[in-house]
mmCIF file of C-alpha atoms in Angstrom:
data_model
loop_
_atom_site.group_PDB
_atom_site.id
_atom_site.type_symbol
_atom_site.label_atom_id
_atom_site.label_comp_id
_atom_site.label_asym_id
_atom_site.label_seq_id
_atom_site.Cartn_x
_atom_site.Cartn_y
_atom_site.Cartn_z
ATOM 1 C CA MET I 30 20.831 -3.833 -40.198
ATOM 2 C CA PRO I 31 16.977 -3.630 -38.934
ATOM 3 C CA ALA I 32 16.225 -6.417 -41.764
ATOM 4 C CA ALA I 33 19.190 -8.652 -40.360
ATOM 5 C CA GLN I 34 18.094 -8.223 -36.865
ATOM 6 C CA ALA I 35 14.445 -9.352 -37.820
ATOM 7 C CA ALA I 36 15.598 -12.461 -39.542
ATOM 8 C CA GLU I 37 17.754 -13.670 -36.532
ATOM 9 C CA PRO I 38 16.420 -15.002 -33.397
ATOM 10 C CA PHE I 39 16.342 -12.887 -30.373
ATOM 11 C CA PRO I 40 18.137 -13.190 -28.205
ATOM 12 C CA SER I 41 20.902 -15.014 -30.052
ATOM 13 C CA LYS I 42 23.455 -14.800 -26.920
ATOM 14 C CA PRO I 43 23.439 -13.820 -23.415
ATOM 15 C CA VAL I 44 21.974 -10.647 -22.557
ATOM 16 C CA MET I 45 23.794 -7.872 -20.617
ATOM 17 C CA LEU I 46 22.294 -6.075 -17.813
ATOM 18 C CA VAL I 47 24.561 -3.420 -16.666
ATOM 19 C CA VAL I 48 24.301 -1.949 -13.222
ATOM 20 C CA PRO I 49 26.042 1.668 -13.083
ATOM 21 C CA PHE I 50 27.019 1.026 -9.598
ATOM 22 C CA PRO I 51 29.357 -1.219 -7.446
ATOM 23 C CA PRO I 52 28.610 -4.862 -6.596
ATOM 24 C CA GLY I 53 26.854 -5.682 -3.224
ATOM 25 C CA GLY I 54 24.410 -2.558 -3.147
ATOM 26 C CA PRO I 55 20.420 -2.464 -3.523
ATOM 27 C CA THR I 56 20.678 -1.695 -7.120
ATOM 28 C CA ASP I 57 23.059 -4.759 -7.930
ATOM 29 C CA ALA I 58 21.000 -7.110 -5.487
ATOM 30 C CA MET I 59 17.666 -6.189 -7.465
ATOM 31 C CA ALA I 60 19.316 -6.482 -10.852
ATOM 32 C CA ARG I 61 20.778 -9.854 -10.064
ATOM 33 C CA THR I 62 17.452 -11.115 -8.568
ATOM 34 C CA LEU I 63 15.784 -10.379 -12.018
ATOM 35 C CA ALA I 64 18.581 -11.667 -14.148
ATOM 36 C CA ALA I 65 18.500 -15.030 -12.380
ATOM 37 C CA GLU I 66 14.817 -15.658 -13.347
ATOM 38 C CA MET I 67 15.104 -14.341 -16.995
ATOM 39 C CA LYS I 68 16.755 -17.407 -18.645
ATOM 40 C CA ASP I 69 13.725 -19.566 -18.811
ATOM 41 C CA ARG I 70 11.748 -16.510 -20.355
ATOM 42 C CA LEU I 71 14.405 -15.609 -22.842
ATOM 43 C CA GLY I 72 16.001 -18.955 -23.791
ATOM 44 C CA GLN I 73 19.549 -17.074 -22.889
ATOM 45 C CA PRO I 74 21.096 -16.375 -19.733
ATOM 46 C CA MET I 75 21.194 -12.689 -18.380
ATOM 47 C CA ILE I 76 24.414 -11.674 -17.436
ATOM 48 C CA VAL I 77 24.775 -8.615 -14.660
ATOM 49 C CA GLU I 78 27.889 -6.331 -15.387
ATOM 50 C CA ASN I 79 28.807 -3.752 -12.876
ATOM 51 C CA ARG I 80 30.155 -0.413 -14.756
ATOM 52 C CA ALA I 81 30.377 1.964 -11.624
ATOM 53 C CA GLY I 82 31.409 5.637 -11.467
ATOM 54 C CA ALA I 83 30.181 9.213 -11.741
ATOM 55 C CA GLY I 84 27.076 8.518 -9.938
ATOM 56 C CA GLY I 85 25.840 6.046 -12.574
ATOM 57 C CA ASN I 86 26.824 8.089 -15.672
ATOM 58 C CA ILE I 87 29.685 5.683 -16.757
ATOM 59 C CA GLY I 88 27.362 2.738 -17.045
ATOM 60 C CA ALA I 89 24.522 4.770 -18.581
ATOM 61 C CA ASP I 90 26.754 6.048 -21.093
ATOM 62 C CA TYR I 91 28.265 2.641 -21.921
ATOM 63 C CA VAL I 92 24.513 1.404 -22.633
ATOM 64 C CA ALA I 93 23.620 4.529 -24.350
ATOM 65 C CA ARG I 94 26.720 3.730 -27.115
ATOM 66 C CA ALA I 95 25.847 0.088 -27.190
ATOM 67 C CA GLU I 96 24.328 -1.573 -30.367
ATOM 68 C CA ALA I 97 20.627 -1.237 -30.356
ATOM 69 C CA ASP I 98 19.878 -4.830 -30.642
ATOM 70 C CA GLY I 99 18.513 -5.474 -27.426
ATOM 71 C CA GLN I 100 21.532 -7.488 -26.204
ATOM 72 C CA THR I 101 22.670 -4.572 -23.783
ATOM 73 C CA LEU I 102 20.483 -2.946 -21.171
ATOM 74 C CA LEU I 103 20.743 -0.469 -18.283
ATOM 75 C CA PHE I 104 19.188 -1.223 -14.860
ATOM 76 C CA GLY I 105 18.939 2.479 -14.169
ATOM 77 C CA THR I 106 17.910 4.626 -11.202
ATOM 78 C CA SER I 107 17.029 8.075 -10.747
ATOM 79 C CA GLY I 108 20.240 9.247 -10.671
ATOM 80 C CA PRO I 109 21.563 8.293 -14.119
ATOM 81 C CA LEU I 110 17.999 8.366 -15.694
ATOM 82 C CA ALA I 111 16.608 11.680 -14.444
ATOM 83 C CA ILE I 112 18.893 13.658 -11.908
ATOM 84 C CA ASN I 113 22.210 13.813 -13.544
ATOM 85 C CA SER I 114 21.568 15.406 -16.602
ATOM 86 C CA SER I 115 20.878 18.501 -14.583
ATOM 87 C CA LEU I 116 23.353 17.820 -11.725
ATOM 88 C CA TYR I 117 26.840 17.044 -13.800
ATOM 89 C CA ARG I 118 28.491 19.889 -15.898
ATOM 90 C CA LYS I 119 29.679 17.249 -18.407
ATOM 91 C CA ILE I 120 27.438 14.656 -19.474
ATOM 92 C CA SER I 121 27.467 12.487 -22.689
ATOM 93 C CA TYR I 122 23.909 11.106 -23.086
ATOM 94 C CA ASP I 123 20.491 12.251 -22.659
ATOM 95 C CA PRO I 124 17.849 10.381 -20.243
ATOM 96 C CA VAL I 125 15.197 10.691 -22.575
ATOM 97 C CA LYS I 126 16.775 10.678 -26.123
ATOM 98 C CA SER I 127 19.499 8.294 -25.639
ATOM 99 C CA PHE I 128 17.342 5.237 -24.464
ATOM 100 C CA ALA I 129 14.369 3.210 -25.215
ATOM 101 C CA PRO I 130 12.425 2.421 -22.325
ATOM 102 C CA VAL I 131 11.512 -1.338 -21.352
ATOM 103 C CA ILE I 132 9.870 -1.558 -18.274
ATOM 104 C CA GLN I 133 9.572 0.219 -14.699
ATOM 105 C CA VAL I 134 10.574 -2.058 -12.088
ATOM 106 C CA GLY I 135 9.229 -0.012 -8.989
ATOM 107 C CA HIS I 136 10.453 2.581 -6.478
ATOM 108 C CA LEU I 137 11.834 2.537 -3.172
ATOM 109 C CA PRO I 138 10.065 5.358 -0.879
ATOM 110 C CA ASN I 139 11.957 7.836 0.872
ATOM 111 C CA ILE I 140 10.911 9.123 4.437
ATOM 112 C CA LEU I 141 11.437 12.072 6.471
ATOM 113 C CA VAL I 142 12.782 10.882 10.058
ATOM 114 C CA VAL I 143 14.046 13.046 12.826
ATOM 115 C CA HIS I 144 16.169 12.700 15.894
ATOM 116 C CA PRO I 145 13.632 12.026 19.123
ATOM 117 C CA SER I 146 15.085 15.526 20.324
ATOM 118 C CA VAL I 147 13.073 17.239 17.682
ATOM 119 C CA PRO I 148 9.658 18.659 19.196
ATOM 120 C CA ALA I 149 7.525 17.591 16.090
ATOM 121 C CA LYS I 150 5.214 14.807 15.841
ATOM 122 C CA ASP I 151 4.220 15.504 12.233
ATOM 123 C CA VAL I 152 5.163 17.430 9.348
ATOM 124 C CA ARG I 153 3.058 20.569 10.022
ATOM 125 C CA GLU I 154 4.802 20.641 13.553
ATOM 126 C CA LEU I 155 8.087 20.239 12.202
ATOM 127 C CA VAL I 156 7.443 23.134 9.633
ATOM 128 C CA ALA I 157 5.973 25.444 12.336
ATOM 129 C CA TYR I 158 9.009 24.665 14.483
ATOM 130 C CA ALA I 159 11.406 25.529 11.738
ATOM 131 C CA LYS I 160 9.867 28.698 11.084
ATOM 132 C CA ALA I 161 10.045 29.587 14.381
ATOM 133 C CA ASN I 162 13.603 28.920 14.730
ATOM 134 C CA PRO I 163 15.119 29.663 11.387
ATOM 135 C CA GLY I 164 18.361 28.119 10.447
ATOM 136 C CA LYS I 165 18.369 25.906 13.868
ATOM 137 C CA LEU I 166 17.299 22.507 12.177
ATOM 138 C CA SER I 167 19.749 20.756 9.861
ATOM 139 C CA TYR I 168 19.200 17.711 7.693
ATOM 140 C CA ALA I 169 21.684 14.909 6.590
ATOM 141 C CA SER I 170 22.451 13.634 3.393
ATOM 142 C CA SER I 171 24.628 11.097 1.650
ATOM 143 C CA GLY I 172 26.602 13.810 -0.435
ATOM 144 C CA ASN I 173 25.885 17.060 -2.545
ATOM 145 C CA GLY I 174 23.202 16.067 -5.324
ATOM 146 C CA ALA I 175 22.278 12.805 -3.848
ATOM 147 C CA SER I 176 18.250 12.192 -3.756
ATOM 148 C CA SER I 177 18.612 12.885 0.015
ATOM 149 C CA HIS I 178 20.066 16.268 -0.545
ATOM 150 C CA LEU I 179 17.648 17.121 -3.431
ATOM 151 C CA ALA I 180 14.849 15.887 -1.184
ATOM 152 C CA GLY I 181 15.484 18.509 1.306
ATOM 153 C CA VAL I 182 15.991 21.357 -1.250
ATOM 154 C CA LEU I 183 12.250 20.529 -2.639
ATOM 155 C CA PHE I 184 10.993 20.470 0.961
ATOM 156 C CA ASN I 185 12.286 23.801 1.655
ATOM 157 C CA SER I 186 10.870 25.022 -1.595
ATOM 158 C CA VAL I 187 7.136 23.711 -0.801
ATOM 159 C CA ALA I 188 7.132 24.339 2.714
ATOM 160 C CA GLY I 189 8.959 27.575 2.997
ATOM 161 C CA THR I 190 11.535 26.616 5.642
ATOM 162 C CA ASP I 191 15.220 27.049 5.951
ATOM 163 C CA LEU I 192 16.601 23.510 6.868
ATOM 164 C CA GLN I 193 20.286 23.716 6.815
ATOM 165 C CA HIS I 194 21.962 20.964 4.364
ATOM 166 C CA VAL I 195 24.957 18.815 5.961
ATOM 167 C CA PRO I 196 26.365 16.477 3.335
ATOM 168 C CA TYR I 197 28.242 13.418 4.378
ATOM 169 C CA LYS I 198 30.273 10.800 2.430
ATOM 170 C CA GLY I 199 27.668 7.958 2.055
ATOM 171 C CA THR I 200 24.435 7.239 3.883
ATOM 172 C CA GLY I 201 26.123 5.251 6.694
ATOM 173 C CA PRO I 202 28.128 8.499 8.446
ATOM 174 C CA ALA I 203 24.827 10.618 7.766
ATOM 175 C CA LEU I 204 22.909 8.170 9.660
ATOM 176 C CA ASN I 205 25.487 7.758 12.483
ATOM 177 C CA ASP I 206 25.221 11.542 12.993
ATOM 178 C CA LEU I 207 21.623 11.632 12.999
ATOM 179 C CA LEU I 208 21.311 8.958 15.714
ATOM 180 C CA GLY I 209 23.975 10.973 17.719
ATOM 181 C CA GLY I 210 21.950 14.300 17.652
ATOM 182 C CA GLN I 211 24.578 16.097 15.671
ATOM 183 C CA VAL I 212 21.845 16.702 12.786
ATOM 184 C CA GLN I 213 18.171 16.653 13.382
ATOM 185 C CA MET I 214 16.798 14.797 10.379
ATOM 186 C CA THR I 215 17.284 13.221 7.099
ATOM 187 C CA PHE I 216 15.527 12.091 4.085
ATOM 188 C CA THR I 217 16.361 8.369 3.543
ATOM 189 C CA ASP I 218 14.967 5.191 2.062
ATOM 190 C CA ILE I 219 12.497 3.414 4.131
ATOM 191 C CA LEU I 220 14.392 0.159 4.189
ATOM 192 C CA THR I 221 17.422 2.021 5.998
ATOM 193 C CA ALA I 222 15.090 3.917 8.550
ATOM 194 C CA LEU I 223 12.777 1.086 9.339
ATOM 195 C CA PRO I 224 14.658 -0.650 11.999
ATOM 196 C CA TYR I 225 15.410 2.804 14.002
ATOM 197 C CA VAL I 226 11.675 4.006 13.564
ATOM 198 C CA LYS I 227 10.712 0.698 15.177
ATOM 199 C CA THR I 228 12.959 0.768 18.052
ATOM 200 C CA GLY I 229 12.374 4.534 18.528
ATOM 201 C CA LYS I 230 15.659 5.694 17.784
ATOM 202 C CA LEU I 231 14.448 7.975 15.168
ATOM 203 C CA ARG I 232 10.706 9.221 14.552
ATOM 204 C CA ALA I 233 9.216 9.004 11.203
ATOM 205 C CA LEU I 234 7.072 12.307 10.252
ATOM 206 C CA GLY I 235 6.069 11.592 6.608
ATOM 207 C CA VAL I 236 6.577 9.366 3.606
ATOM 208 C CA ALA I 237 7.944 11.294 0.798
ATOM 209 C CA THR I 238 5.975 9.632 -1.884
ATOM 210 C CA ALA I 239 2.546 9.875 -3.454
ATOM 211 C CA ALA I 240 1.238 6.980 -1.678
ATOM 212 C CA ARG I 241 1.761 5.568 1.750
ATOM 213 C CA SER I 242 4.117 2.898 2.076
ATOM 214 C CA GLN I 243 3.423 -0.887 2.570
ATOM 215 C CA ALA I 244 6.293 -1.172 5.088
ATOM 216 C CA LEU I 245 5.008 1.742 7.391
ATOM 217 C CA PRO I 246 1.165 2.196 6.418
ATOM 218 C CA GLU I 247 0.630 4.315 9.657
ATOM 219 C CA VAL I 248 2.626 6.971 8.741
ATOM 220 C CA PRO I 249 0.973 9.619 6.429
ATOM 221 C CA THR I 250 2.684 10.991 3.426
ATOM 222 C CA ILE I 251 3.992 14.558 3.312
ATOM 223 C CA ALA I 252 1.532 15.363 0.663
ATOM 224 C CA GLU I 253 -1.148 14.150 2.900
ATOM 225 C CA GLN I 254 -0.022 16.823 5.491
ATOM 226 C CA GLY I 255 -0.502 19.713 3.413
ATOM 227 C CA TYR I 256 2.348 19.655 0.804
ATOM 228 C CA LYS I 257 0.647 18.470 -2.313
ATOM 229 C CA GLY I 258 2.912 17.217 -5.216
ATOM 230 C CA TYR I 259 5.823 16.261 -2.830
ATOM 231 C CA ASP I 260 6.989 12.994 -4.280
ATOM 232 C CA VAL I 261 10.821 11.969 -3.768
ATOM 233 C CA SER I 262 11.580 8.236 -4.141
ATOM 234 C CA VAL I 263 14.434 6.344 -6.019
ATOM 235 C CA PHE I 264 12.608 4.658 -8.918
ATOM 236 C CA PHE I 265 14.228 1.627 -10.835
ATOM 237 C CA GLY I 266 13.866 1.016 -14.641
ATOM 238 C CA ILE I 267 15.293 -0.960 -17.219
ATOM 239 C CA VAL I 268 16.277 0.611 -20.665
ATOM 240 C CA ALA I 269 18.005 -0.046 -23.869
ATOM 241 C CA PRO I 270 19.883 1.985 -26.266
ATOM 242 C CA ALA I 271 17.721 4.281 -28.552
ATOM 243 C CA GLY I 272 16.658 2.780 -31.685
ATOM 244 C CA THR I 273 16.257 -0.683 -30.121
ATOM 245 C CA PRO I 274 13.460 -2.404 -32.426
ATOM 246 C CA ALA I 275 9.925 -2.441 -30.953
ATOM 247 C CA ASP I 276 9.460 -5.909 -31.102
ATOM 248 C CA ARG I 277 12.672 -6.656 -29.081
ATOM 249 C CA ILE I 278 11.564 -4.180 -26.580
ATOM 250 C CA GLY I 279 8.104 -5.870 -26.514
ATOM 251 C CA LYS I 280 9.835 -9.342 -25.837
ATOM 252 C CA LEU I 281 11.900 -8.041 -23.247
ATOM 253 C CA ASN I 282 9.010 -6.192 -21.312
ATOM 254 C CA GLN I 283 7.011 -9.282 -21.443
ATOM 255 C CA ALA I 284 9.692 -11.287 -20.059
ATOM 256 C CA PHE I 285 10.455 -8.862 -17.188
ATOM 257 C CA ALA I 286 6.939 -8.467 -16.489
ATOM 258 C CA GLU I 287 6.414 -12.049 -16.048
ATOM 259 C CA VAL I 288 9.308 -12.091 -13.626
ATOM 260 C CA LEU I 289 8.272 -9.327 -11.471
ATOM 261 C CA GLY I 290 4.669 -10.481 -11.194
ATOM 262 C CA SER I 291 6.004 -14.115 -9.771
ATOM 263 C CA PRO I 292 5.377 -14.734 -6.135
ATOM 264 C CA LYS I 293 9.061 -15.480 -5.636
ATOM 265 C CA VAL I 294 10.399 -12.221 -6.887
ATOM 266 C CA LYS I 295 7.662 -10.100 -5.528
ATOM 267 C CA GLN I 296 8.263 -11.513 -2.228
ATOM 268 C CA MET I 297 12.064 -10.878 -2.279
ATOM 269 C CA PHE I 298 11.474 -7.410 -3.764
ATOM 270 C CA ALA I 299 8.857 -6.552 -0.775
ATOM 271 C CA ALA I 300 11.483 -7.526 1.694
ATOM 272 C CA GLN I 301 13.862 -4.863 0.267
ATOM 273 C CA GLY I 302 11.072 -2.245 0.550
ATOM 274 C CA LEU I 303 10.393 -1.966 -3.158
ATOM 275 C CA GLU I 304 7.065 -0.807 -4.172
ATOM 276 C CA SER I 305 5.954 -2.399 -7.535
ATOM 277 C CA ALA I 306 5.115 -0.265 -10.490
ATOM 278 C CA ALA I 307 1.566 -0.011 -11.283
ATOM 279 C CA ASP I 308 2.124 0.046 -15.243
ATOM 280 C CA THR I 309 4.909 -1.768 -16.378
ATOM 281 C CA SER I 310 4.372 -0.707 -20.201
ATOM 282 C CA PRO I 311 7.467 0.924 -22.000
ATOM 283 C CA GLN I 312 5.448 3.818 -22.673
ATOM 284 C CA LYS I 313 4.861 4.710 -18.892
ATOM 285 C CA LEU I 314 8.367 4.331 -18.042
ATOM 286 C CA GLY I 315 9.235 6.880 -20.908
ATOM 287 C CA GLN I 316 6.707 9.238 -19.648
ATOM 288 C CA PHE I 317 7.926 8.992 -16.102
ATOM 289 C CA ILE I 318 11.576 9.471 -16.977
ATOM 290 C CA ALA I 319 10.619 12.549 -19.086
ATOM 291 C CA SER I 320 8.475 13.961 -16.068
ATOM 292 C CA GLU I 321 11.204 13.046 -13.415
ATOM 293 C CA SER I 322 13.969 14.659 -15.313
ATOM 294 C CA SER I 323 11.880 18.016 -15.648
ATOM 295 C CA LYS I 324 11.334 17.908 -11.911
ATOM 296 C CA TRP I 325 14.801 17.493 -10.862
ATOM 297 C CA LYS I 326 16.036 20.111 -13.393
ATOM 298 C CA ASP I 327 14.186 22.605 -11.292
ATOM 299 C CA VAL I 328 15.214 21.242 -7.829
ATOM 300 C CA VAL I 329 19.041 21.176 -8.888
ATOM 301 C CA LYS I 330 19.022 24.668 -10.137
ATOM 302 C CA LYS I 331 17.536 25.821 -6.697
ATOM 303 C CA SER I 332 20.131 23.807 -4.837
ATOM 304 C CA GLY I 333 22.979 25.319 -6.599
ATOM 305 C CA ALA I 334 24.793 21.922 -6.838
ATOM 306 C CA GLN I 335 26.972 21.364 -9.830
ATOM 307 C CA LEU I 336 29.293 18.172 -10.006
ATOM 308 C CA ASP I 337 32.113 17.628 -12.663
#
């Protein structure tokens, strides 16, 4: 098989890019933006196929079981590529062993925002208030095991607080109750929070990533405010089935890197709040997935969250 693959041109037919979430969401939009630009680089169209369900596990499993010929790829996120292996009781793939990394696309920063009624102007003041009023503050998430839930678990761990978790069925309902004051805070992506921060309906206390966000450069990171190592963001990466030949990985990586570096795509992704990856090598993505999987394993254990 390897000899046959080396002899035939690559790609020899349209490349499938699997999105493990429903159409219309931010992950789907990013994948379609990239796919539309790939034909000129690969000589074949790239087709986006949505295989949603189980927090991204159905699509990830499909790609993990696909032929390792570079023709089937996964546009993965933090869930299927780092968190889910610890969160779900039954999972049929390993985020590190089942895939060959292709390229890291970037990450969407999360941000800690509070209702204006909370008497805290920064993270240190929030922690002091929370410790003086144990159990009084609650944070909304889009559901048990979601990154917005686990971000709060990690925050409680590093800050020594007792923020109460209130899960919702999606970001929309969680945000509605936060705006109404039924809950006091949330950890959400910066694109969702930005309009409310700009109008004063929510107050941004800290960016939950290692570096400040280009969208809100005046807001310091949580790490800057005394909680080193606190880094919670949704990352996006493209992987192929394990065993895909290195030369095909290299060709795909080069093509995606050219697209990601184009002014058109950079502008479109920046408008969506995406921060570009500094290193787009396959090796860097592989190291990052391994590191994130290890980090979230500990956080999920502390959260007690387990999904079937």
